[in-house]
Coordinates of N, CA and C and ligand atoms in Angstrom, one line a residue:
X43 N -14.0 5.0 -11.0 CA -13.5 5.7 -9.9 C -12.1 5.4 -9.6
X44 N -11.2 6.4 -9.4 CA -9.8 6.2 -9.1 C -9.5 6.7 -7.7
X45 N -8.9 5.9 -6.9 CA -8.7 6.4 -5.6 C -7.3 5.9 -5.1
X46 N -6.8 6.6 -4.1 CA -5.5 6.2 -3.5 C -5.8 5.9 -2.0
X47 N -5.0 5.0 -1.5 CA -5.1 4.7 0.0 C -3.8 5.2 0.6
X48 N -3.9 6.1 1.6 CA -2.8 6.6 2.3 C -2.7 6.0 3.7
X49 N -1.5 5.9 4.2 CA -1.4 5.5 5.6 C 0.0 5.1 5.9
X50 N 0.3 5.0 7.2 CA 1.7 4.6 7.7 C 1.8 3.1 7.3
X51 N 3.1 2.6 7.4 CA 3.3 1.2 7.2 C 2.4 0.4 8.1
X52 N 1.8 -0.7 7.5 CA 0.9 -1.6 8.2 C -0.4 -1.0 8.7
X53 N -0.7 0.2 8.2 CA -2.0 0.7 8.6 C -3.2 -0.1 8.0
X54 N -2.8 -0.9 7.0 CA -3.9 -1.8 6.4 C -4.2 -1.4 4.9
X55 N -3.2 -0.6 4.3 CA -3.4 -0.2 2.9 C -3.6 -1.3 1.9
X56 N -2.7 -2.3 2.0 CA -2.8 -3.4 1.1 C -4.0 -4.3 1.3
X57 N -4.3 -4.5 2.5 CA -5.5 -5.4 2.9 C -6.8 -4.7 2.4
X58 N -6.9 -3.4 2.6 CA -8.1 -2.7 2.2 C -8.2 -2.5 0.7
X59 N -7.0 -2.2 0.1 CA -7.0 -2.0 -1.4 C -7.4 -3.2 -2.1
X60 N -7.0 -4.4 -1.6 CA -7.4 -5.6 -2.3 C -8.9 -5.8 -2.2
X61 N -9.4 -5.6 -1.0 CA -10.9 -5.7 -0.8 C -11.7 -4.8 -1.7
X62 N -11.2 -3.5 -1.8 CA -11.8 -2.5 -2.6 C -11.8 -2.9 -4.1
X63 N -10.6 -3.4 -4.5 CA -10.5 -3.8 -6.0 C -11.4 -4.9 -6.3
X64 N -11.6 -5.9 -5.4 CA -12.5 -7.0 -5.6 C -14.0 -6.5 -5.6
X65 N -14.3 -5.7 -4.6 CA -15.7 -5.3 -4.5 C -16.2 -4.4 -5.7
X66 N -15.3 -3.5 -6.1 CA -15.7 -2.6 -7.2 C -15.0 -2.9 -8.5
X67 N -14.4 -4.0 -8.6 CA -13.7 -4.4 -9.9 C -12.7 -3.4 -10.4
X68 N -11.9 -2.9 -9.4 CA -10.9 -1.9 -9.8 C -9.6 -2.5 -10.0
X69 N -8.7 -2.0 -10.8 CA -7.3 -2.5 -10.9 C -6.5 -2.0 -9.6
X70 N -5.9 -3.0 -9.0 CA -5.1 -2.7 -7.8 C -3.6 -2.5 -8.2
X71 N -3.1 -1.3 -7.9 CA -1.7 -1.1 -8.2 C -0.9 -0.8 -6.9
X72 N -0.1 -1.7 -6.5 CA 0.7 -1.6 -5.3 C 2.2 -1.5 -5.7
X73 N 2.8 -0.3 -5.5 CA 4.2 -0.2 -5.8 C 5.0 -1.1 -4.9
X74 N 4.6 -1.3 -3.7 CA 5.4 -2.1 -2.8 C 5.4 -3.6 -3.3
X75 N 4.3 -4.1 -3.8 CA 4.2 -5.4 -4.3 C 5.1 -5.6 -5.6
X76 N 5.0 -4.5 -6.4 CA 5.8 -4.6 -7.7 C 7.3 -4.6 -7.4
X77 N 7.7 -3.7 -6.4 CA 9.1 -3.6 -6.0 C 9.6 -4.9 -5.3
X78 N 8.7 -5.5 -4.5 CA 9.1 -6.7 -3.8 C 9.4 -7.8 -4.8
X79 N 8.5 -7.9 -5.8 CA 8.7 -8.9 -6.9 C 10.0 -8.6 -7.6
X80 N 10.2 -7.3 -8.0 CA 11.4 -7.0 -8.7 C 12.7 -7.3 -7.9
X81 N 12.6 -7.2 -6.6 CA 13.8 -7.4 -5.7 C 14.2 -8.9 -5.7
X82 N 13.3 -9.8 -6.1 CA 13.7 -11.2 -6.1 C 14.5 -11.6 -7.3
X83 N 14.5 -10.6 -8.3 CA 15.3 -10.9 -9.5 C 16.8 -10.8 -9.3
X84 N 17.5 -11.7 -10.0 CA 19.0 -11.7 -9.7 C 19.7 -10.6 -10.4
X85 N 19.0 -9.8 -11.2 CA 19.7 -8.7 -12.0 C 20.2 -7.6 -11.1
X86 N 21.1 -6.7 -11.7 CA 21.6 -5.6 -10.9 C 20.4 -4.7 -10.4
X87 N 19.4 -4.5 -11.3 CA 18.3 -3.7 -11.0 C 17.6 -4.3 -9.7
X88 N 17.4 -5.7 -9.8 CA 16.7 -6.4 -8.7 C 17.5 -6.2 -7.4
X89 N 18.8 -6.3 -7.5 CA 19.7 -6.2 -6.3 C 19.6 -4.7 -5.7
X90 N 19.6 -3.8 -6.6 CA 19.5 -2.4 -6.2 C 18.2 -2.1 -5.4
X91 N 17.1 -2.6 -6.0 CA 15.8 -2.4 -5.3 C 15.8 -3.1 -3.9
X92 N 16.4 -4.3 -3.9 CA 16.4 -5.0 -2.6 C 17.1 -4.2 -1.5
X93 N 18.1 -3.5 -1.9 CA 18.9 -2.7 -0.9 C 17.9 -1.6 -0.3
X94 N 17.2 -1.0 -1.1 CA 16.2 0.1 -0.6 C 15.2 -0.6 0.3
X95 N 14.6 -1.7 -0.2 CA 13.6 -2.3 0.6 C 14.1 -2.8 2.0
X96 N 15.2 -3.5 2.0 CA 15.7 -4.0 3.2 C 16.1 -2.9 4.2
X97 N 16.5 -1.8 3.7 CA 16.9 -0.6 4.5 C 15.6 0.2 5.0
X98 N 14.5 -0.1 4.4 CA 13.3 0.6 4.7 C 13.3 2.0 4.2
X99 N 14.0 2.2 3.0 CA 14.1 3.5 2.4 C 13.3 3.5 1.1
X100 N 12.9 4.7 0.8 CA 12.1 4.8 -0.5 C 13.0 4.7 -1.7
X101 N 12.5 4.1 -2.7 CA 13.2 4.1 -4.0 C 13.1 5.5 -4.6
X102 N 14.0 6.0 -5.5 CA 13.9 7.3 -6.0 C 12.5 7.6 -6.7
X103 N 12.1 8.8 -6.6 CA 10.8 9.2 -7.2 C 10.7 8.8 -8.6
X104 N 11.7 9.0 -9.4 CA 11.7 8.7 -10.9 C 11.3 7.2 -11.1
X105 N 11.9 6.4 -10.2 CA 11.7 5.0 -10.4 C 10.3 4.6 -10.0
X106 N 9.7 5.1 -8.9 CA 8.4 4.8 -8.5 C 7.4 5.4 -9.6
X107 N 7.6 6.6 -10.0 CA 6.7 7.2 -11.0 C 6.8 6.4 -12.3
X108 N 8.0 6.0 -12.7 CA 8.1 5.2 -14.0 C 7.3 3.8 -13.9
X109 N 7.4 3.2 -12.7 CA 6.7 1.9 -12.5 C 5.2 2.1 -12.7
X110 N 4.7 3.2 -12.1 CA 3.2 3.4 -12.1 C 2.8 3.8 -13.5
X111 N 3.6 4.6 -14.2 CA 3.2 5.0 -15.5 C 3.2 3.8 -16.4
X112 N 4.2 3.0 -16.3 CA 4.2 1.8 -17.2 C 3.0 0.9 -17.0
X113 N 2.7 0.7 -15.7 CA 1.5 -0.1 -15.3 C 0.2 0.5 -15.9
X114 N 0.1 1.8 -15.7 CA -1.2 2.4 -16.1 C -1.4 2.3 -17.6
X115 N -0.2 2.4 -18.4 CA -0.4 2.3 -19.8 C -0.8 0.9 -20.3
X116 N -0.4 -0.1 -19.4 CA -0.7 -1.5 -19.8 C -2.2 -1.9 -19.4
X117 N -2.7 -1.3 -18.4 CA -4.0 -1.8 -17.8 C -5.2 -1.2 -18.5
X118 N -6.3 -1.9 -18.4 CA -7.6 -1.3 -18.8 C -8.1 -0.5 -17.6
X119 N -8.2 0.8 -17.9 CA -8.5 1.7 -16.8 C -10.0 2.1 -16.7
X120 N -10.8 1.5 -17.5 CA -12.2 1.9 -17.6 C -12.9 1.9 -16.2
X121 N -12.8 0.8 -15.5 CA -13.5 0.7 -14.2 C -12.9 1.5 -13.2
X122 N -11.6 1.8 -13.3 CA -10.9 2.6 -12.3 C -9.7 1.9 -11.6
X123 N -9.0 2.6 -10.8 CA -7.8 2.1 -10.2 C -7.7 2.4 -8.7
X124 N -7.3 1.5 -7.9 CA -7.0 1.8 -6.5 C -5.5 1.7 -6.3
X125 N -4.9 2.8 -6.0 CA -3.4 2.9 -5.8 C -3.1 2.7 -4.3
X126 N -2.1 1.8 -4.1 CA -1.7 1.4 -2.7 C -0.2 1.6 -2.6
X127 N 0.2 2.6 -1.7 CA 1.6 2.8 -1.6 C 2.2 3.8 -2.6
X128 N 1.3 4.4 -3.3 CA 1.7 5.5 -4.3 C 0.5 6.5 -4.4
X129 N 0.8 7.8 -4.3 CA 2.1 8.4 -4.2 C 2.6 8.4 -2.7
X130 N 3.9 8.6 -2.6 CA 4.5 8.6 -1.3 C 5.2 9.9 -1.0
X131 N 5.3 10.8 -2.0 CA 6.0 12.1 -1.8 C 5.2 13.1 -2.6
X132 N 5.4 14.4 -2.2 CA 4.7 15.4 -3.0 C 5.0 15.4 -4.5
X133 N 6.2 15.0 -4.8 CA 6.6 14.9 -6.3 C 5.8 13.8 -6.9
X134 N 5.6 12.7 -6.3 CA 4.9 11.6 -6.8 C 3.4 12.0 -7.0
X135 N 2.9 12.7 -6.0 CA 1.5 13.2 -6.0 C 1.3 14.1 -7.2
X136 N 2.2 15.0 -7.5 CA 2.1 15.9 -8.7 C 2.1 15.0 -9.9
X137 N 3.0 14.1 -10.0 CA 3.2 13.2 -11.1 C 1.9 12.4 -11.4
X138 N 1.3 11.9 -10.3 CA 0.1 11.1 -10.5 C -1.1 12.0 -11.1
X139 N -1.2 13.2 -10.6 CA -2.2 14.1 -11.1 C -2.0 14.3 -12.6
X140 N -0.7 14.5 -13.0 CA -0.4 14.8 -14.4 C -0.6 13.6 -15.3
X141 N -0.2 12.4 -14.8 CA -0.3 11.2 -15.6 C -1.8 10.9 -15.9
X142 N -2.6 11.0 -14.8 CA -4.0 10.8 -15.0 C -4.7 11.8 -15.9
X143 N -4.2 13.0 -15.8 CA -4.8 14.0 -16.7 C -4.5 13.7 -18.2
X144 N -3.2 13.2 -18.4 CA -2.8 12.9 -19.8 C -3.7 11.7 -20.3
X145 N -4.2 10.9 -19.4 CA -5.0 9.7 -19.8 C -6.5 10.1 -19.8
X146 N -6.8 11.4 -19.5 CA -8.2 11.8 -19.5 C -8.9 11.4 -18.2
X147 N -8.1 11.1 -17.2 CA -8.7 10.7 -15.9 C -8.4 11.6 -14.8
X148 N -9.0 11.4 -13.6 CA -8.6 12.2 -12.4 C -8.8 11.3 -11.2
X149 N -8.2 11.8 -10.1 CA -8.4 11.1 -8.9 C -9.7 11.5 -8.2
X150 N -10.5 10.6 -7.7 CA -11.8 11.0 -7.1 C -11.7 11.0 -5.6
X151 N -10.8 10.1 -5.0 CA -10.8 10.0 -3.6 C -9.4 9.7 -3.1
X152 N -9.1 10.3 -1.9 CA -7.8 9.9 -1.2 C -8.3 9.4 0.2
X153 N -8.2 8.1 0.4 CA -8.6 7.6 1.7 C -7.4 7.4 2.6
X154 N -7.4 8.1 3.7 CA -6.3 8.0 4.7 C -6.7 7.1 5.8
X155 N -6.0 6.0 5.9 CA -6.3 5.0 7.1 C -5.4 5.4 8.2
X156 N -6.0 6.0 9.3 CA -5.3 6.5 10.4 C -5.0 5.5 11.5
X157 N -3.8 5.2 11.7 CA -3.4 4.2 12.7 C -2.4 4.7 13.7
X158 N -2.6 4.3 15.0 CA -1.5 4.7 15.9 C -0.4 3.8 16.0
X159 N 0.8 4.3 16.6 CA 2.0 3.5 16.5 C 1.9 2.1 17.1
X160 N 1.2 2.0 18.3 CA 1.1 0.8 19.0 C 0.4 -0.3 18.1
X161 N -0.6 0.1 17.4 CA -1.4 -0.8 16.5 C -0.5 -1.2 15.3
X162 N 0.3 -0.3 14.8 CA 1.2 -0.6 13.7 C 2.2 -1.6 14.1
X163 N 2.8 -1.5 15.3 CA 3.8 -2.4 15.7 C 3.1 -3.8 15.9
X164 N 1.9 -3.9 16.5 CA 1.2 -5.2 16.6 C 0.9 -5.8 15.3
X165 N 0.5 -5.0 14.3 CA 0.2 -5.5 13.0 C 1.4 -6.0 12.3
X166 N 2.5 -5.2 12.4 CA 3.7 -5.7 11.7 C 4.3 -6.9 12.3
X167 N 4.3 -7.0 13.6 CA 5.0 -8.2 14.2 C 4.2 -9.5 13.9
X168 N 2.9 -9.4 13.7 CA 2.1 -10.6 13.4 C 2.0 -10.8 11.9
X169 N 2.5 -9.9 11.0 CA 2.2 -10.1 9.6 C 3.1 -11.2 9.0
X170 N 2.5 -12.0 8.2 CA 3.3 -13.0 7.4 C 2.8 -12.9 6.0
X171 N 3.7 -13.0 5.0 CA 3.4 -12.9 3.6 C 3.8 -14.2 2.9
X172 N 3.1 -14.5 1.8 CA 3.5 -15.6 1.0 C 4.7 -15.3 0.1
X173 N 5.7 -16.2 0.2 CA 6.9 -16.0 -0.5 C 6.7 -16.1 -2.0
X174 N 5.6 -16.8 -2.4 CA 5.4 -17.0 -3.8 C 4.4 -16.0 -4.4
X175 N 3.2 -15.8 -3.8 CA 2.2 -15.0 -4.4 C 2.0 -13.6 -3.7
X176 N 2.7 -13.4 -2.6 CA 2.6 -12.1 -1.9 C 1.4 -11.9 -1.0
X177 N 0.5 -12.9 -1.0 CA -0.7 -12.7 -0.1 C -0.3 -12.4 1.3
X178 N -1.1 -11.6 2.0 CA -0.7 -11.1 3.3 C -1.6 -11.7 4.4
X179 N -1.1 -12.1 5.5 CA -1.9 -12.7 6.6 C -1.4 -12.0 7.9
X180 N -2.2 -12.3 9.0 CA -1.7 -11.8 10.3 C -2.0 -13.0 11.3
X181 N -1.0 -13.3 12.1 CA -1.1 -14.5 12.9 C -2.3 -14.5 13.8
X182 N -2.7 -13.3 14.3 CA -3.9 -13.3 15.2 C -5.1 -12.8 14.5
X183 N -5.0 -11.7 13.7 CA -6.1 -11.0 13.1 C -6.6 -11.6 11.8
X184 N -5.8 -12.3 11.1 CA -6.2 -12.9 9.7 C -5.3 -14.1 9.5
X185 N -5.4 -15.1 10.3 CA -4.5 -16.3 10.2 C -4.8 -17.2 9.0
X186 N -3.8 -17.8 8.5 CA -4.0 -18.8 7.4 C -4.6 -20.0 8.0
X187 N -5.3 -20.8 7.1 CA -5.9 -22.1 7.6 C -4.9 -23.0 8.2
X188 N -3.8 -23.2 7.4 CA -2.7 -24.1 7.9 C -1.5 -23.2 8.3
X189 N -0.9 -23.5 9.4 CA 0.2 -22.7 9.9 C 1.3 -22.6 8.8
X190 N 1.8 -21.4 8.6 CA 2.9 -21.1 7.7 C 2.7 -21.5 6.2
X191 N 1.4 -21.8 5.9 CA 1.1 -22.1 4.5 C 0.1 -21.2 3.9
X192 N 0.3 -20.7 2.7 CA -0.6 -19.8 2.0 C -1.9 -20.5 1.6
X193 N -3.1 -19.9 2.0 CA -4.4 -20.5 1.6 C -4.5 -20.4 0.1
X194 N -4.0 -19.4 -0.5 CA -4.3 -19.2 -1.9 C -3.5 -20.1 -2.8
X195 N -2.1 -20.2 -2.5 CA -1.3 -21.0 -3.5 C -0.5 -22.1 -2.8
X196 N -0.6 -22.2 -1.5 CA 0.2 -23.3 -0.9 C 1.7 -22.9 -0.6
X197 N 2.0 -21.7 -1.0 CA 3.4 -21.2 -0.8 C 3.8 -21.1 0.7
X198 N 5.1 -20.9 1.0 CA 5.5 -20.8 2.4 C 5.3 -19.3 2.9
X199 N 4.8 -19.2 4.1 CA 4.6 -17.9 4.7 C 5.9 -17.4 5.4
X200 N 6.3 -16.2 5.1 CA 7.5 -15.7 5.7 C 7.3 -14.3 6.3
X201 N 8.3 -13.8 7.0 CA 8.2 -12.4 7.5 C 8.9 -11.5 6.4
X202 N 8.3 -10.3 6.1 CA 8.9 -9.4 5.1 C 10.3 -9.0 5.6
X203 N 11.3 -8.8 4.7 CA 12.6 -8.4 5.1 C 12.6 -7.0 5.8
X204 N 11.6 -6.2 5.5 CA 11.6 -4.9 6.1 C 10.7 -4.8 7.3
X205 N 10.3 -5.9 7.8 CA 9.5 -5.9 9.0 C 10.3 -6.2 10.3
X206 N 11.6 -5.9 10.3 CA 12.4 -6.0 11.5 C 12.2 -4.7 12.3
X207 N 12.2 -4.9 13.6 CA 11.8 -3.7 14.5 C 12.5 -2.4 14.1
X208 N 13.8 -2.4 14.0 CA 14.6 -1.2 13.7 C 14.1 -0.6 12.4
X209 N 14.0 -1.4 11.4 CA 13.6 -1.0 10.0 C 12.2 -0.4 10.1
X210 N 11.3 -1.0 10.9 CA 9.9 -0.5 11.0 C 9.9 0.9 11.6
X211 N 10.7 1.1 12.6 CA 10.8 2.4 13.3 C 11.3 3.4 12.3
X212 N 12.3 3.0 11.5 CA 12.8 4.0 10.5 C 11.7 4.3 9.4
X213 N 11.0 3.3 9.0 CA 9.9 3.5 8.0 C 8.9 4.4 8.6
X214 N 8.5 4.3 9.8 CA 7.5 5.1 10.4 C 8.0 6.6 10.5
X215 N 9.2 6.8 10.9 CA 9.8 8.1 11.0 C 9.8 8.8 9.6
X216 N 10.3 8.1 8.6 CA 10.4 8.6 7.3 C 9.0 8.9 6.7
X217 N 8.0 8.0 7.0 CA 6.7 8.2 6.3 C 5.8 9.2 7.0
X218 N 6.0 9.4 8.3 CA 5.2 10.4 9.1 C 5.2 11.8 8.4
X219 N 6.4 12.2 8.1 CA 6.6 13.6 7.6 C 6.0 13.7 6.2
X220 N 6.3 12.7 5.4 CA 5.8 12.7 4.0 C 4.3 12.6 4.0
X221 N 3.8 11.7 4.9 CA 2.3 11.5 4.9 C 1.6 12.8 5.2
X222 N 2.1 13.6 6.2 CA 1.5 14.9 6.5 C 1.5 15.8 5.3
X223 N 2.5 15.7 4.5 CA 2.5 16.6 3.3 C 1.5 16.1 2.3
X224 N 1.3 14.8 2.2 CA 0.3 14.3 1.2 C -1.1 14.6 1.7
X225 N -1.3 14.5 3.0 CA -2.6 14.8 3.6 C -3.0 16.2 3.2
X226 N -2.1 17.2 3.4 CA -2.3 18.6 3.1 C -2.6 18.7 1.6
X227 N -1.9 18.0 0.8 CA -2.0 18.1 -0.7 C -3.4 17.7 -1.1
X228 N -3.9 16.6 -0.5 CA -5.3 16.1 -0.9 C -6.4 16.8 -0.2
X229 N -6.1 17.4 1.0 CA -7.1 18.2 1.7 C -7.4 19.5 0.8
X230 N -6.3 20.0 0.3 CA -6.5 21.2 -0.6 C -7.3 20.9 -1.8
X231 N -7.2 19.7 -2.3 CA -7.9 19.3 -3.5 C -9.4 18.8 -3.1
X232 N -9.6 18.8 -1.8 CA -11.0 18.5 -1.3 C -11.4 17.1 -1.6
X233 N -10.4 16.1 -1.6 CA -10.9 14.8 -1.9 C -10.4 13.8 -0.8
X234 N -9.9 14.4 0.3 CA -9.3 13.6 1.4 C -10.4 13.1 2.4
X235 N -10.5 11.8 2.7 CA -11.4 11.2 3.7 C -10.6 10.4 4.6
X236 N -10.8 10.6 5.9 CA -10.0 9.9 6.9 C -10.9 8.7 7.5
X237 N -10.2 7.6 7.7 CA -10.9 6.4 8.2 C -10.0 5.9 9.4
X238 N -10.6 5.6 10.5 CA -9.8 5.1 11.6 C -9.5 3.6 11.4
X239 N -8.3 3.2 11.7 CA -7.9 1.8 11.4 C -8.3 0.9 12.5
X240 N -8.9 1.4 13.6 CA -9.3 0.6 14.7 C -10.4 -0.4 14.3
X241 N -10.4 -1.6 15.0 CA -11.4 -2.6 14.7 C -10.8 -3.6 13.7
X242 N -11.6 -4.6 13.4 CA -11.1 -5.6 12.5 C -11.1 -5.2 11.0
X243 N -10.6 -6.1 10.2 CA -10.5 -5.8 8.8 C -11.9 -5.5 8.2
X244 N -12.9 -6.2 8.5 CA -14.2 -6.0 7.9 C -14.8 -4.7 8.4
X245 N -14.5 -4.4 9.7 CA -15.1 -3.1 10.2 C -14.5 -1.9 9.5
X246 N -13.2 -2.0 9.2 CA -12.5 -0.9 8.5 C -13.1 -0.8 7.1
X247 N -13.3 -2.0 6.5 CA -13.8 -2.0 5.1 C -15.2 -1.4 5.0
X248 N -16.0 -1.7 6.0 CA -17.4 -1.2 6.0 C -17.3 0.4 6.0
X249 N -16.4 0.9 6.8 CA -16.2 2.4 6.9 C -15.8 2.9 5.5
X250 N -14.9 2.2 4.9 CA -14.4 2.7 3.5 C -15.5 2.6 2.5
X251 N -16.3 1.5 2.6 CA -17.4 1.3 1.6 C -18.4 2.5 1.7
X252 N -18.7 2.9 2.9 CA -19.6 4.0 3.1 C -19.2 5.3 2.3
X253 N -17.8 5.5 2.4 CA -17.3 6.7 1.8 C -17.3 6.5 0.3
X254 N -17.0 5.3 -0.2 CA -17.0 5.1 -1.7 C -18.4 5.2 -2.2
X255 N -19.3 4.6 -1.5 CA -20.7 4.6 -2.1 C -21.2 6.0 -2.3
X256 N -20.9 7.0 -1.4 CA -21.5 8.3 -1.6 C -20.7 9.1 -2.7
X257 N -19.5 8.5 -3.1 CA -18.8 9.2 -4.2 C -18.9 8.5 -5.5
X258 N -19.6 7.4 -5.6 CA -19.7 6.6 -6.8 C -20.5 7.4 -7.9
Ligands
AP5_433 P1 4.8 -1.0 0.9 O1 4.7 -2.4 0.6 O2 3.8 0.0 0.3 O3 4.9 -0.9 2.5 P2 4.3 0.1 3.6 O4 3.8 1.4 3.1 O5 5.4 0.2 4.6 O6 3.0 -0.6 4.0 P3 2.9 -2.1 4.3 O7 2.7 -2.8 3.1 O8 3.9 -2.5 5.3 O9 1.5 -2.0 5.1 P4 0.0 -1.9 4.7 O10 -0.5 -0.6 5.0 O11 -0.2 -2.4 3.3 O12 -0.7 -2.9 5.7 P5 -1.2 -4.4 5.4 O13 -2.5 -4.4 4.7 O14 -0.1 -5.3 4.9 O15 6.3 -0.5 0.5 C1 7.4 -1.2 0.9 C2 8.6 -0.5 0.5 O16 8.7 -0.3 -0.9 C3 8.8 0.9 1.0 O17 9.4 0.9 2.3 C4 9.7 1.5 0.0 O18 11.0 1.1 0.2 C5 9.2 0.9 -1.3 N1 8.2 1.7 -1.9 C6 6.9 1.3 -2.1 N2 6.2 2.3 -2.8 C7 7.0 3.3 -3.0 C8 6.9 4.6 -3.6 N3 5.7 5.0 -4.1 N4 8.0 5.4 -3.7 C9 9.2 5.0 -3.2 N5 9.4 3.7 -2.6 C10 8.3 2.9 -2.5 O19 -1.6 -4.8 6.9 C11 -0.5 -5.0 7.9 C12 -0.9 -6.3 8.8 O20 -2.0 -6.0 9.6 C13 -1.3 -7.5 7.9 O21 -0.8 -8.6 8.6 C14 -2.8 -7.5 8.0 O22 -3.3 -8.8 7.9 C15 -3.1 -6.8 9.3 N6 -4.3 -6.0 9.3 C16 -4.7 -5.1 8.3 N7 -5.8 -4.4 8.7 C17 -6.1 -4.9 9.9 C18 -7.2 -4.6 10.8 N8 -8.2 -3.7 10.5 N9 -7.3 -5.3 11.9 C19 -6.3 -6.2 12.2 N10 -5.3 -6.5 11.4 C20 -5.2 -5.9 10.3
MG434 MG1 1.1 -3.0 1.8

């Protein structure tokens, strides 16, 4: 099964994509995680990516598509893939359809996690991520066992550079329009399912599992 998770920043895409990949043994491809890792490199490429991320702007379509293509060619795709943060634009959506077709695969589900702006702001302001392994926490909703320390690797927990209030507002503005276009694209393909983001992480996951189970 191949699926994508759609939603505004901090809707819970990464949190749910990780749980889905563990439960169904799917490969998790997060363009945001790949780009954040690349942005820590001292190379010119790393610095260029960092500029986009810090500004809350999308990297060019060709770059995002290239990253996903490269990853797909490397991974074992037999069990399936959960895409998180990709596609982000109609051009990326078309590219994903084509890349999967070239590999003899198709997208089975597009799960849209619907969140309102107030919830997004609460989630972003409490989010902390591990500087070393990228694991994500929330100070109230999903706290680490030890304050400011990653449960998984012991790394330091920090705020993401694009989680500043002004950048967040910019990301929401930018993504709202593109998200609407992606929703129409997958509605037309009759694979869109909407899940409300309200409730805790496990509650949202239970809703997603119900959808996946009927599509397995
Ligand atoms: P990306 O990393 O994809 O960021 P985003 O879309 O802005 O989404 P987030 O990662 O901020 O949120 P999320 O939905 O994953 O929520 P999370 O699970 O963390 O992309 C970052 C940047 O990279 C982009 O701005 C762009 O510059 C670039 N980029 C990436 N992909 C690109 C592409 N395809 N094309 C071009 N550029 C691209 O949850 C948020 C918080 O809430 C966490 O603290 C979590 O613990 C908590 N939480 C989650 N669910 C719940 C719940 N149900 N209840 C309570 N708390 C919850
Ligand atoms: Mg994410």
